[in-house]
GROMACS .gro file of C-alpha atoms in nm:
model
  367
    1MET     CA    1   0.000   0.000   0.000
    2TYR     CA    2   0.272   0.251   0.095
    3ARG     CA    3   0.452   0.200  -0.236
    4LEU     CA    4   0.135   0.311  -0.413
    5VAL     CA    5   0.106   0.639  -0.223
    6ARG     CA    6   0.477   0.716  -0.189
    7PRO     CA    7   0.510   0.883  -0.534
    8LEU     CA    8   0.232   1.124  -0.436
    9LEU     CA    9   0.389   1.197  -0.098
   10PHE     CA   10   0.730   1.253  -0.256
   11ARG     CA   11   0.586   1.527  -0.478
   12MET     CA   12   0.514   1.723  -0.160
   13ASP     CA   13   0.740   1.911   0.075
   14PRO     CA   14   0.876   1.646   0.317
   15GLU     CA   15   0.729   1.810   0.625
   16ARG     CA   16   0.386   1.841   0.465
   17ALA     CA   17   0.402   1.478   0.351
   18HIS     CA   18   0.495   1.373   0.703
   19SER     CA   19   0.206   1.571   0.849
   20ILE     CA   20  -0.042   1.412   0.606
   21SER     CA   21   0.095   1.066   0.680
   22LEU     CA   22   0.059   1.121   1.053
   23GLY     CA   23  -0.295   1.246   1.004
   24ALA     CA   24  -0.389   0.938   0.802
   25ALA     CA   25  -0.231   0.709   1.060
   26GLU     CA   26  -0.414   0.889   1.338
   27PHE     CA   27  -0.745   0.839   1.157
   28VAL     CA   28  -0.679   0.466   1.118
   29GLN     CA   29  -0.564   0.441   1.479
   30ARG     CA   30  -0.880   0.606   1.604
   31PHE     CA   31  -1.153   0.464   1.384
   32VAL     CA   32  -1.037   0.134   1.231
   33PRO     CA   33  -0.748   0.008   1.446
   34SER     CA   34  -0.838  -0.356   1.377
   35VAL     CA   35  -0.714  -0.330   1.017
   36ILE     CA   36  -0.356  -0.247   1.117
   37GLU     CA   37  -0.211  -0.528   1.323
   38PRO     CA   38  -0.310  -0.830   1.108
   39ASN     CA   39  -0.104  -0.689   0.820
   40TYR     CA   40   0.209  -0.632   1.027
   41ALA     CA   41   0.199  -0.898   1.296
   42PHE     CA   42   0.520  -1.095   1.340
   43GLU     CA   43   0.682  -1.182   1.670
   44GLU     CA   44   0.931  -1.454   1.751
   45GLU     CA   45   1.048  -1.564   2.093
   46ARG     CA   46   1.414  -1.536   2.008
   47LEU     CA   47   1.374  -1.163   1.934
   48LYS     CA   48   1.251  -1.092   2.286
   49GLN     CA   49   1.477  -0.956   2.560
   50ARG     CA   50   1.454  -0.779   2.893
   51LEU     CA   51   1.635  -0.450   2.952
   52TRP     CA   52   1.601  -0.180   3.218
   53GLY     CA   53   1.324  -0.377   3.387
   54SER     CA   54   1.106  -0.387   3.074
   55THR     CA   55   1.036  -0.661   2.822
   56PHE     CA   56   1.108  -0.569   2.460
   57PRO     CA   57   0.918  -0.810   2.231
   58ASN     CA   58   1.165  -0.736   1.951
   59PRO     CA   59   1.469  -0.510   1.911
   60VAL     CA   60   1.333  -0.282   1.637
   61GLY     CA   61   1.218   0.056   1.767
   62LEU     CA   62   1.089   0.384   1.632
   63ALA     CA   63   1.349   0.659   1.660
   64ALA     CA   64   1.279   1.002   1.803
   65GLY     CA   65   1.169   1.258   1.547
   66ALA     CA   66   0.893   1.059   1.381
   67ASP     CA   67   0.631   1.129   1.646
   68LYS     CA   68   0.743   1.436   1.836
   69ASN     CA   69   0.416   1.489   2.023
   70ALA     CA   70   0.324   1.126   2.095
   71ARG     CA   71   0.011   1.128   1.883
   72LEU     CA   72   0.050   0.779   1.740
   73VAL     CA   73   0.189   0.545   2.005
   74PRO     CA   74  -0.084   0.279   1.952
   75PHE     CA   75  -0.029   0.293   1.575
   76TRP     CA   76   0.346   0.235   1.605
   77GLU     CA   77   0.282  -0.057   1.836
   78SER     CA   78   0.032  -0.204   1.589
   79VAL     CA   79   0.276  -0.197   1.295
   80GLY     CA   80   0.516  -0.409   1.498
   81PHE     CA   81   0.775  -0.187   1.660
   82GLY     CA   82   0.919  -0.349   1.972
   83PHE     CA   83   0.938  -0.012   2.144
   84VAL     CA   84   0.856   0.349   2.064
   85GLU     CA   85   1.055   0.664   2.136
   86VAL     CA   86   0.870   0.995   2.109
   87GLY     CA   87   1.009   1.348   2.101
   88SER     CA   88   1.227   1.535   2.119
   89VAL     CA   89   1.014   1.715   2.375
   90SER     CA   90   1.117   2.035   2.552
   91ALA     CA   91   0.987   2.202   2.865
   92MET     CA   92   0.822   2.480   2.666
   93ALA     CA   93   0.642   2.451   2.335
   94ALA     CA   94   0.842   2.565   2.033
   95ASP     CA   95   0.754   2.638   1.671
   96GLY     CA   96   1.101   2.555   1.544
   97ASN     CA   97   1.286   2.714   1.256
   98PRO     CA   98   1.136   2.885   0.949
   99LYS     CA   99   1.018   2.662   0.666
  100PRO     CA  100   1.130   2.492   0.449
  101ARG     CA  101   1.329   2.295   0.704
  102ALA     CA  102   1.315   1.931   0.590
  103PHE     CA  103   1.463   1.789   0.269
  104ARG     CA  104   1.495   1.451   0.101
  105LEU     CA  105   1.819   1.330  -0.055
  106GLU     CA  106   1.647   1.056  -0.254
  107GLU     CA  107   1.954   0.927  -0.438
  108ASP     CA  108   2.129   0.875  -0.104
  109ARG     CA  109   1.815   0.757   0.077
  110ALA     CA  110   1.871   1.023   0.339
  111LEU     CA  111   1.704   1.324   0.495
  112LEU     CA  112   1.829   1.665   0.601
  113ASN     CA  113   1.640   1.863   0.861
  114ARG     CA  114   1.673   2.183   1.057
  115LEU     CA  115   1.333   2.164   1.221
  116GLY     CA  116   1.448   2.337   1.536
  117LEU     CA  117   1.294   2.104   1.794
  118ASN     CA  118   0.936   2.201   1.716
  119ASN     CA  119   0.701   2.035   1.966
  120GLU     CA  120   0.397   2.104   2.184
  121GLY     CA  121   0.590   2.111   2.511
  122ALA     CA  122   0.629   1.869   2.800
  123ALA     CA  123   0.299   1.941   2.974
  124ALA     CA  124   0.088   1.877   2.664
  125VAL     CA  125   0.275   1.559   2.572
  126ALA     CA  126   0.257   1.431   2.931
  127GLU     CA  127  -0.119   1.485   2.937
  128ARG     CA  128  -0.165   1.299   2.608
  129LEU     CA  129   0.048   1.007   2.722
  130ASP     CA  130  -0.128   0.985   3.057
  131GLU     CA  131  -0.463   0.944   2.881
  132GLY     CA  132  -0.341   0.634   2.697
  133LYS     CA  133  -0.103   0.496   2.957
  134ASN     CA  134  -0.308   0.188   3.043
  135ASP     CA  135  -0.342   0.089   2.677
  136ARG     CA  136   0.028   0.073   2.593
  137THR     CA  137   0.171  -0.269   2.515
  138ARG     CA  138   0.537  -0.187   2.440
  139PRO     CA  139   0.809   0.006   2.624
  140LEU     CA  140   0.794   0.380   2.566
  141GLY     CA  141   1.097   0.606   2.559
  142ILE     CA  142   1.074   0.984   2.575
  143ASN     CA  143   1.349   1.196   2.424
  144LEU     CA  144   1.410   1.527   2.602
  145ALA     CA  145   1.585   1.832   2.457
  146LYS     CA  146   1.644   2.188   2.564
  147THR     CA  147   1.375   2.435   2.459
  148HIS     CA  148   1.467   2.595   2.127
  149ASP     CA  149   1.528   2.941   2.266
  150PRO     CA  150   1.867   3.116   2.264
  151GLY     CA  151   1.780   3.271   2.599
  152VAL     CA  152   1.765   2.929   2.766
  153MET     CA  153   2.131   2.871   2.844
  154GLY     CA  154   2.354   2.749   3.125
  155ASP     CA  155   2.163   2.702   3.452
  156ALA     CA  156   1.836   2.778   3.277
  157ALA     CA  157   1.903   2.501   3.025
  158ARG     CA  158   1.957   2.248   3.302
  159GLU     CA  159   1.637   2.358   3.473
  160ASP     CA  160   1.460   2.328   3.138
  161PHE     CA  161   1.567   1.963   3.117
  162ARG     CA  162   1.475   1.907   3.482
  163GLU     CA  163   1.120   2.036   3.430
  164SER     CA  164   1.071   1.812   3.127
  165PHE     CA  165   1.202   1.516   3.325
  166ARG     CA  166   0.967   1.592   3.615
  167LEU     CA  167   0.664   1.603   3.387
  168LEU     CA  168   0.745   1.315   3.155
  169ALA     CA  169   0.941   1.057   3.354
  170PRO     CA  170   0.621   0.910   3.508
  171GLN     CA  171   0.506   0.819   3.156
  172ALA     CA  172   0.823   0.650   3.034
  173GLU     CA  173   1.002   0.317   3.051
  174TYR     CA  174   1.317   0.514   2.975
  175ILE     CA  175   1.418   0.878   2.932
  176VAL     CA  176   1.669   1.002   2.674
  177LEU     CA  177   1.869   1.320   2.720
  178ASN     CA  178   1.940   1.468   2.378
  179VAL     CA  179   2.269   1.626   2.480
  180SER     CA  180   2.380   1.755   2.140
  181CYS     CA  181   2.175   2.076   2.157
  182PRO     CA  182   2.368   2.399   2.236
  183ASN     CA  183   2.336   2.524   2.593
  184THR     CA  184   2.568   2.828   2.591
  185GLU     CA  185   2.605   3.136   2.374
  186THR     CA  186   2.929   2.990   2.238
  187GLY     CA  187   2.741   2.690   2.105
  188ARG     CA  188   2.883   2.441   2.355
  189THR     CA  189   2.659   2.139   2.389
  190PHE     CA  190   2.586   1.913   2.681
  191GLU     CA  191   2.825   1.665   2.520
  192HIS     CA  192   3.106   1.872   2.670
  193PRO     CA  193   3.208   1.660   2.972
  194ASP     CA  194   3.176   1.945   3.225
  195ALA     CA  195   2.834   2.047   3.093
  196LEU     CA  196   2.720   1.684   3.087
  197ASP     CA  197   2.836   1.638   3.445
  198ASP     CA  198   2.627   1.935   3.557
  199LEU     CA  199   2.322   1.819   3.360
  200LEU     CA  200   2.336   1.463   3.493
  201SER     CA  201   2.376   1.595   3.848
  202THR     CA  202   2.056   1.795   3.798
  203ILE     CA  203   1.861   1.506   3.645
  204PHE     CA  204   1.965   1.242   3.896
  205ALA     CA  205   1.897   1.481   4.185
  206GLU     CA  206   1.545   1.527   4.048
  207GLN     CA  207   1.510   1.152   4.006
  208LYS     CA  208   1.611   1.092   4.367
  209ALA     CA  209   1.385   1.366   4.501
  210SER     CA  210   1.084   1.240   4.306
  211GLY     CA  211   1.145   0.870   4.363
  212LEU     CA  212   1.112   0.806   3.989
  213GLU     CA  213   1.347   0.518   3.911
  214VAL     CA  214   1.318   0.553   3.534
  215PRO     CA  215   1.633   0.460   3.336
  216VAL     CA  216   1.822   0.756   3.192
  217LEU     CA  217   2.001   0.730   2.856
  218ILE     CA  218   2.207   0.985   2.666
  219LYS     CA  219   2.204   1.030   2.290
  220LEU     CA  220   2.539   1.113   2.135
  221SER     CA  221   2.652   1.272   1.810
  222PRO     CA  222   2.816   1.052   1.546
  223PRO     CA  223   3.196   1.036   1.521
  224VAL     CA  224   3.377   1.218   1.243
  225SER     CA  225   3.451   0.894   1.057
  226ASP     CA  226   3.369   0.523   1.065
  227ARG     CA  227   3.722   0.434   1.177
  228VAL     CA  228   3.758   0.594   1.519
  229LEU     CA  229   4.015   0.401   1.723
  230PHE     CA  230   4.044   0.635   2.022
  231ASP     CA  231   3.870   0.959   2.112
  232THR     CA  232   3.974   1.140   2.429
  233HIS     CA  233   3.660   1.358   2.426
  234LEU     CA  234   3.435   1.055   2.399
  235GLU     CA  235   3.632   0.876   2.670
  236ASP     CA  236   3.565   1.171   2.901
  237VAL     CA  237   3.194   1.167   2.814
  238ILE     CA  238   3.173   0.794   2.886
  239ALA     CA  239   3.355   0.840   3.218
  240VAL     CA  240   3.111   1.113   3.326
  241ALA     CA  241   2.813   0.899   3.223
  242GLN     CA  242   2.942   0.598   3.413
  243ALA     CA  243   3.017   0.805   3.722
  244HIS     CA  244   2.653   0.913   3.736
  245GLY     CA  245   2.516   0.568   3.664
  246VAL     CA  246   2.366   0.641   3.323
  247HIS     CA  247   2.167   0.337   3.214
  248GLY     CA  248   2.233   0.340   2.840
  249PHE     CA  249   2.356   0.517   2.529
  250ILE     CA  250   2.191   0.592   2.196
  251ALA     CA  251   2.430   0.599   1.902
  252SER     CA  252   2.382   0.819   1.721
  253ASN     CA  253   2.216   1.150   1.651
  254THR     CA  254   2.210   1.320   1.310
  255ALA     CA  255   2.534   1.453   1.157
  256SER     CA  256   2.601   1.818   1.082
  257ASP     CA  257   2.841   1.732   0.798
  258ARG     CA  258   2.770   1.562   0.464
  259LYS     CA  259   3.012   1.271   0.484
  260GLY     CA  260   2.875   0.960   0.317
  261VAL     CA  261   2.653   1.158   0.081
  262THR     CA  262   2.777   1.048  -0.260
  263ALA     CA  263   2.487   1.061  -0.505
  264THR     CA  264   2.340   1.404  -0.432
  265SER     CA  265   2.502   1.691  -0.620
  266GLN     CA  266   2.708   1.950  -0.437
  267GLU     CA  267   2.487   2.216  -0.592
  268ARG     CA  268   2.181   2.058  -0.435
  269LEU     CA  269   2.351   2.037  -0.096
  270GLU     CA  270   2.458   2.400  -0.111
  271ASP     CA  271   2.106   2.501  -0.212
  272ILE     CA  272   1.964   2.324   0.096
  273GLY     CA  273   2.220   2.462   0.338
  274GLU     CA  274   2.246   2.359   0.701
  275GLY     CA  275   2.069   2.066   0.861
  276GLY     CA  276   2.115   1.735   1.037
  277LEU     CA  277   2.184   1.436   0.813
  278SER     CA  278   2.007   1.105   0.875
  279GLY     CA  279   1.966   0.785   0.678
  280GLU     CA  280   2.194   0.543   0.500
  281PRO     CA  281   2.500   0.774   0.469
  282LEU     CA  282   2.521   0.771   0.848
  283ALA     CA  283   2.522   0.392   0.886
  284GLY     CA  284   2.895   0.328   0.909
  285ARG     CA  285   2.968   0.603   1.157
  286ALA     CA  286   2.676   0.514   1.381
  287THR     CA  287   2.787   0.151   1.389
  288CYS     CA  288   3.142   0.266   1.468
  289LEU     CA  289   3.011   0.457   1.769
  290VAL     CA  290   2.810   0.155   1.885
  291ARG     CA  291   3.123  -0.061   1.873
  292TYR     CA  292   3.332   0.204   2.048
  293LEU     CA  293   3.082   0.240   2.332
  294TYR     CA  294   3.046  -0.136   2.371
  295GLN     CA  295   3.421  -0.184   2.395
  296ALA     CA  296   3.473   0.114   2.626
  297THR     CA  297   3.208  -0.009   2.871
  298ASP     CA  298   3.292  -0.381   2.842
  299GLY     CA  299   2.939  -0.438   2.718
  300GLU     CA  300   2.795  -0.356   3.059
  301ILE     CA  301   2.577  -0.060   2.952
  302PRO     CA  302   2.303  -0.129   2.694
  303ILE     CA  303   2.323   0.059   2.365
  304ILE     CA  304   2.052   0.151   2.116
  305GLY     CA  305   2.193   0.172   1.764
  306VAL     CA  306   2.035   0.421   1.525
  307GLY     CA  307   2.151   0.574   1.199
  308GLY     CA  308   2.115   0.410   0.860
  309VAL     CA  309   1.911   0.108   0.970
  310HIS     CA  310   1.717   0.017   0.656
  311ASP     CA  311   1.700  -0.363   0.640
  312ALA     CA  312   1.773  -0.673   0.847
  313ALA     CA  313   2.141  -0.677   0.750
  314SER     CA  314   2.203  -0.318   0.864
  315ALA     CA  315   2.013  -0.381   1.188
  316TYR     CA  316   2.204  -0.703   1.253
  317GLU     CA  317   2.535  -0.529   1.187
  318LYS     CA  318   2.463  -0.284   1.470
  319ILE     CA  319   2.352  -0.564   1.699
  320ARG     CA  320   2.670  -0.761   1.634
  321ALA     CA  321   2.868  -0.441   1.696
  322GLY     CA  322   2.713  -0.409   2.042
  323ALA     CA  323   2.361  -0.268   2.016
  324SER     CA  324   2.097  -0.448   2.221
  325LEU     CA  325   1.826  -0.255   2.036
  326VAL     CA  326   1.806  -0.061   1.710
  327GLN     CA  327   1.589   0.223   1.587
  328LEU     CA  328   1.486   0.365   1.252
  329TYR     CA  329   1.299   0.661   1.111
  330THR     CA  330   1.443   0.777   0.777
  331ALA     CA  331   1.402   0.432   0.622
  332LEU     CA  332   1.035   0.445   0.721
  333VAL     CA  333   0.996   0.749   0.496
  334TYR     CA  334   1.135   0.555   0.200
  335GLU     CA  335   0.990   0.209   0.270
  336GLY     CA  336   0.677   0.256   0.481
  337PRO     CA  337   0.568   0.063   0.792
  338GLY     CA  338   0.592  -0.278   0.624
  339LEU     CA  339   0.968  -0.247   0.665
  340VAL     CA  340   0.942  -0.327   1.036
  341LYS     CA  341   0.805  -0.677   0.974
  342ARG     CA  342   1.064  -0.745   0.704
  343ILE     CA  343   1.348  -0.649   0.936
  344LYS     CA  344   1.217  -0.873   1.214
  345GLU     CA  345   1.177  -1.167   0.978
  346GLY     CA  346   1.526  -1.109   0.844
  347LEU     CA  347   1.674  -1.089   1.193
  348VAL     CA  348   1.530  -1.428   1.277
  349GLU     CA  349   1.697  -1.573   0.969
  350CYS     CA  350   2.027  -1.408   1.068
  351LEU     CA  351   2.006  -1.559   1.415
  352LYS     CA  352   1.930  -1.903   1.274
  353ALA     CA  353   2.218  -1.881   1.028
  354ASP     CA  354   2.461  -1.791   1.307
  355GLY     CA  355   2.324  -2.048   1.549
  356HIS     CA  356   2.202  -1.797   1.808
  357ALA     CA  357   1.912  -1.892   2.031
  358SER     CA  358   1.823  -1.530   2.108
  359ILE     CA  359   1.896  -1.177   1.996
  360ALA     CA  360   2.091  -1.120   2.317
  361ASP     CA  361   2.339  -1.390   2.211
  362ALA     CA  362   2.433  -1.186   1.902
  363VAL     CA  363   2.495  -0.857   2.083
  364GLY     CA  364   2.859  -0.754   2.057
  365VAL     CA  365   2.996  -1.063   1.883
  366ASP     CA  366   3.180  -0.837   1.635
  367ALA     CA  367   3.282  -0.569   1.887
   0.00000   0.00000   0.00000
């Protein structure tokens, strides 16, 4: 079905196409939910695993960015995702950057975006999630980011994160801190070890005060290449995360450069301008970061691999590199929701071929 409507969607601005797709999915979710699951159902015992106190029926999740305001959690569950991550959500609502701000690189099967963290704000998203809390069947992650406002910096940025955590942690099986957003006038992000240390101190203090024992993960930027052997900055980030007891890593966020983009013309890239790169060109670097994190932590901290996952082979590569779970979004734009079932079926065949009894057995075998 998606392949029939994709040509029409691809004639539209990407953000408008996404909005129409979400609207159609929301209609189906609300009025005819019974037609969804039979077409996408596929679960297999060997894909199941337990992490952070939750059972993940399969390792294929929806990445943040697809459903910023948590409008479609039941729909994503019905098409077969093993878990869903919504957001990024900020403490205050934000309109984001001026349009156009999303672009397809079709020849590279990639996207560029400079959306600017547009979302309805933590209070609105928390209220929506609370209404459907008892109906959820899969683990839910919530990705938090600093409000897109240049005036929210330093201490105010940490308090911004803290307020989002306070409102949204009760709704989540895990919380993600999107630490790549600038938090100072100089553009320094929370990936700077000192800034990360301060942020994690704020978040874990709030967690302790509230009694909310929700796992906290951090989402990191991709490395500069797919052959990183040692990175002192990343080593410092890992050390800070471990010192605070961070429960997991997500590798990786979008890239600000255009490495890996080979089929799109330079003229087209210059015409688009700035934006975060996602999709297949990011695959190698994201997998490199997964492997680096797995090795640096001796496989003791779970990793979610995201960036360029577009089929079973690319998902399995990240799992073998050290990811316990994987996520996708850009590939969904190009392939539609049927991709989730195909990846799960393919993962089962990969496990059988390698003689693994469960997905957990394959994690890190190539690290």
